């Protein structure tokens, strides 16, 4: 900047200096020309005068007669209007002839011009005296003198002319105009002969001490110089010229101010221009500096803000990236790089569109290209696959970026990993769908009821089908519209569900057809969004109730007929024994009375009859026992199974280490609920059978054990007897079912049937496992506590 200014100003100064020199030389050319004009003009006039004086001189030599001479003088000077008077003086200074008669005889020897002529008689030109007031005319005038050289070559006097003072002034006529403000004619003594302007004032003055006389004329007869004026002290540019033949110097001057006016104007213009330029340059420089400072500050601020932005952006968990319109990544933050598992510098330069599944690319690009300055933002949720194939859901917020020329420079996108919430939303949507499907597309009749108001807030298709109203109609209905119970009853029942944990309610609902159906309403209270609902599914139990009622009636009928049958069996078996006993006693009496009269076969017949009766009795007793099971009126008590078994063995006459059979009870034995006499009979029958159906070659060994299973005790009675064929496992528990003939093993085939009935009345089961020839295991499952009933018997 400073250098520029220096160059500008130096070159400006050079131009100005050059201009000044040019201006001065232009002015000097003018003054020189004018000087030359004045000199020429003056030379011409003086030559005329000189010729006239020379002519008078010659004449005076040829015709010394003064009168004639005067006449010649008149004649000669007549053509020279500037000549006021012509006179001739002798060497002594006496005027010998004059056109002014009064001068004749006057002594001029003391006059300056005379003295000058006397001093230099061979002066080449005219002697021009300083203007002075003529003692003869009393007028200011000037005298030009030509010395007269006598015949002997000595000073012979003067021939002179007194001139009007305007003579010299007129020579200057027209010179002073415009910038040329001074013209002067002086003799070489420095006496001013004429000066413009103001010709009268300076006449007679001297410029001898002025710079022209002191500095210029000693060096040269003509020239131009600049110096303060001898008259007014003003600096001027002046040209001077000494006339060739006459001792006169002409000078024309112009004030340097005027001479340099153009230059000054130019310089001023140029300086002004320079100043303006400098000021502009300075202003521009300051502006530039300020702009530069602002730019630097802005740059620093931008850098700082970019740095803080970068830190901010880098610290974000969001995936921030900038990219060119073709998705070439230009900048990515740490989270973005981390997300794609690659260093940021490896991601930059790649096109992120390539990270997307191919089929999704056209859509995504079309979305990007749809952005414009009016609509530069876009939000969407898209799937992204990571390098390891993991699927992530990202919510992308994209902003199109525009440059200073409104040109699209690229995009910035901020992505947030919303996989978890996305999945949660999907899960919610799925749950809603699940609810919708399980509610609406459910074959069960479902209603959603507001328990406060009883309004039906939702109903499914099955409900619509059942009630005969479209779903939309049902949803505008009230539970009171379909429930025939009173409002109070409905409210009370619904409150019971909400407050007392009631699982279901029994109501009667009216269908659109007017038909009334029995329903069970299974309700569960729900609280969604601070509101309570009763989610109810309605079961039409009208048919079930009818069936139940029928079943109940049938059961009652069955029970009654069973009771009758049992009563009949009891009475029959009881009453049947009486005649049997009569048959037995009379047959026995008959046998005893006939005594020896009876032959062998008669005795055998009687024996058959008695044994038949006994068997009949045993059968009837068995029936009686069977019919008595469960009718004994005895209560259930907690029984120690060990003592029950001990009683059973004792009734059978079996000791633990009896010779006939060994019975081993494996502890521990449980305590369980049961009717004592019946359980004793149960085990008595089973142990008795184990002894009875022994293997012919082995002493019976019976092992009794008990183990808990679920809610039951499983009691096993295992023997090493003859075993049972698998075909008979079920059959043997039937009434009168026997696998052996009476003569093989005594028995009625009722024992196991009674066992099954006892077990059944105790809520248990009985079954057998056996292998023929190896032994049998009778299993009894009895509930561990009273009231518990196990699964049905095998
Ligand atoms: P009964 O013993 O009076 O014949 P049960 O009802 O007690 O009648 O027995 C029915 C049949 O079951 C028996 O006839 C017998 O064949 C068979 N049985 C019962 N217990 C056993 C056993 N422990 N071993 C082999 N067979 C048996």
Coordinates of N, CA and C and ligand atoms in Angstrom, one line a residue, residues 615 685-695 717-725 728 731-742 745-755 768 770 775-778, ligand 1:
X615 N -72.9 -122.3 49.2 CA -72.3 -121.5 48.2 C -73.2 -120.3 47.9
X685 N -58.8 -108.4 51.6 CA -59.1 -109.2 50.3 C -57.8 -109.4 49.5
X686 N -57.0 -108.3 49.4 CA -55.9 -108.3 48.5 C -54.8 -109.3 49.0
X687 N -54.5 -109.2 50.4 CA -53.5 -110.1 51.0 C -54.0 -111.5 51.0
X688 N -55.3 -111.6 51.2 CA -55.9 -113.0 51.2 C -55.8 -113.7 49.9
X689 N -56.1 -112.9 48.8 CA -55.9 -113.4 47.4 C -54.4 -113.8 47.2
X690 N -53.5 -113.0 47.7 CA -52.1 -113.2 47.4 C -51.7 -114.5 48.0
X691 N -52.3 -114.8 49.2 CA -51.9 -116.1 49.9 C -52.6 -117.2 49.1
X692 N -53.9 -116.9 48.8 CA -54.7 -118.0 48.2 C -54.2 -118.4 46.8
X693 N -53.9 -117.4 46.0 CA -53.4 -117.8 44.7 C -51.9 -117.9 44.6
X694 N -51.4 -118.7 45.5 CA -49.9 -118.8 45.7 C -49.4 -119.7 44.5
X695 N -48.1 -119.7 44.3 CA -47.5 -120.6 43.4 C -47.4 -122.0 44.1
X717 N -49.2 -104.1 46.5 CA -49.2 -105.4 47.2 C -48.7 -106.4 46.2
X718 N -47.4 -106.8 46.4 CA -46.8 -107.7 45.4 C -46.6 -109.1 46.0
X719 N -47.0 -110.1 45.2 CA -46.8 -111.5 45.7 C -46.0 -112.3 44.7
X720 N -45.6 -113.4 45.1 CA -44.8 -114.3 44.3 C -45.7 -115.5 43.8
X721 N -47.0 -115.2 43.7 CA -48.0 -116.3 43.4 C -48.0 -116.7 42.0
X722 N -49.1 -117.2 41.6 CA -49.2 -117.8 40.2 C -49.3 -116.8 39.1
X723 N -49.6 -115.6 39.4 CA -49.8 -114.6 38.4 C -51.1 -114.6 37.6
X724 N -51.3 -113.6 36.8 CA -52.5 -113.5 36.1 C -52.2 -113.2 34.6
X725 N -52.9 -113.8 33.7 CA -52.7 -113.5 32.3 C -53.2 -112.1 32.0
X728 N -56.8 -110.8 31.6 CA -57.7 -110.8 32.7 C -57.5 -109.6 33.6
X731 N -60.8 -107.9 33.8 CA -62.0 -108.7 34.1 C -62.1 -109.1 35.6
X732 N -60.9 -109.4 36.2 CA -61.0 -109.9 37.6 C -61.6 -109.0 38.5
X733 N -61.7 -107.7 38.1 CA -62.4 -106.7 39.1 C -63.9 -106.7 38.9
X734 N -64.4 -107.5 38.0 CA -65.8 -107.6 37.8 C -66.5 -108.5 38.8
X735 N -67.8 -108.3 38.9 CA -68.6 -109.1 39.8 C -68.6 -110.5 39.4
X736 N -68.4 -111.4 40.3 CA -68.4 -112.9 40.0 C -67.4 -113.4 39.0
X737 N -66.4 -112.5 38.7 CA -65.4 -112.9 37.7 C -64.3 -113.7 38.5
X738 N -64.1 -115.0 38.0 CA -63.1 -115.8 38.6 C -62.3 -116.5 37.5
X739 N -61.1 -116.8 37.8 CA -60.3 -117.5 36.8 C -60.1 -119.0 37.2
X740 N -60.8 -119.3 38.2 CA -60.6 -120.7 38.7 C -61.9 -121.3 39.0
X741 N -61.9 -122.6 38.9 CA -63.1 -123.4 39.3 C -63.2 -123.4 40.8
X742 N -64.5 -123.6 41.3 CA -64.7 -123.6 42.7 C -63.9 -124.7 43.4
X745 N -60.0 -123.4 43.7 CA -59.8 -122.4 44.8 C -61.2 -121.9 45.2
X746 N -61.4 -122.0 46.5 CA -62.7 -121.5 47.0 C -62.8 -120.0 46.8
X747 N -64.0 -119.7 46.4 CA -64.2 -118.2 46.2 C -65.4 -117.9 45.5
X748 N -65.8 -116.6 45.5 CA -67.1 -116.2 44.9 C -66.9 -115.3 43.7
X749 N -65.7 -114.8 43.5 CA -65.5 -113.8 42.4 C -66.0 -112.4 42.8
X750 N -66.2 -112.2 44.1 CA -66.8 -110.9 44.4 C -65.7 -110.0 45.1
X751 N -64.6 -110.7 45.7 CA -63.6 -110.0 46.5 C -63.1 -108.8 45.8
X752 N -62.6 -109.0 44.6 CA -61.9 -107.8 43.9 C -62.9 -106.7 43.5
X753 N -64.2 -107.2 43.2 CA -65.2 -106.2 42.9 C -65.5 -105.3 44.1
X754 N -65.5 -106.0 45.3 CA -65.7 -105.1 46.5 C -64.5 -104.2 46.6
X755 N -63.3 -104.7 46.4 CA -62.1 -103.9 46.5 C -62.2 -102.6 45.6
X768 N -54.0 -103.9 38.3 CA -53.0 -105.0 38.5 C -52.0 -105.1 37.4
X770 N -49.1 -108.0 36.2 CA -48.7 -109.4 36.6 C -48.0 -110.1 35.4
X775 N -45.9 -113.9 39.6 CA -46.5 -113.2 40.7 C -47.3 -112.0 40.2
X776 N -48.0 -111.3 41.1 CA -48.8 -110.2 40.7 C -48.5 -109.0 41.6
X777 N -48.8 -107.8 41.1 CA -48.7 -106.6 41.9 C -50.0 -105.8 41.8
X778 N -50.8 -105.8 42.9 CA -52.0 -105.0 42.9 C -51.6 -103.6 43.4
Ligands
LIG1 P1 -62.3 -115.2 44.5 O1 -61.0 -115.0 45.1 O2 -63.4 -115.3 45.5 O3 -62.4 -116.1 43.4 P2 -61.8 -112.6 43.7 O4 -62.7 -111.5 43.2 O5 -61.1 -112.3 45.0 O6 -62.7 -113.9 43.8 O7 -60.7 -113.0 42.7 C1 -61.1 -113.1 41.3 C2 -60.1 -113.9 40.6 O8 -58.9 -113.2 40.5 C3 -59.7 -115.1 41.3 O9 -60.6 -116.2 41.0 C4 -58.3 -115.4 40.9 O10 -58.4 -116.2 39.7 C5 -57.8 -114.1 40.6 N1 -56.9 -113.6 41.6 C6 -57.2 -112.8 42.6 N2 -56.1 -112.5 43.3 C7 -55.1 -113.2 42.7 C8 -53.7 -113.3 43.0 N3 -53.1 -112.6 44.1 N4 -52.9 -114.1 42.2 C9 -53.5 -114.7 41.2 N5 -54.8 -114.6 40.9 C10 -55.6 -113.9 41.6

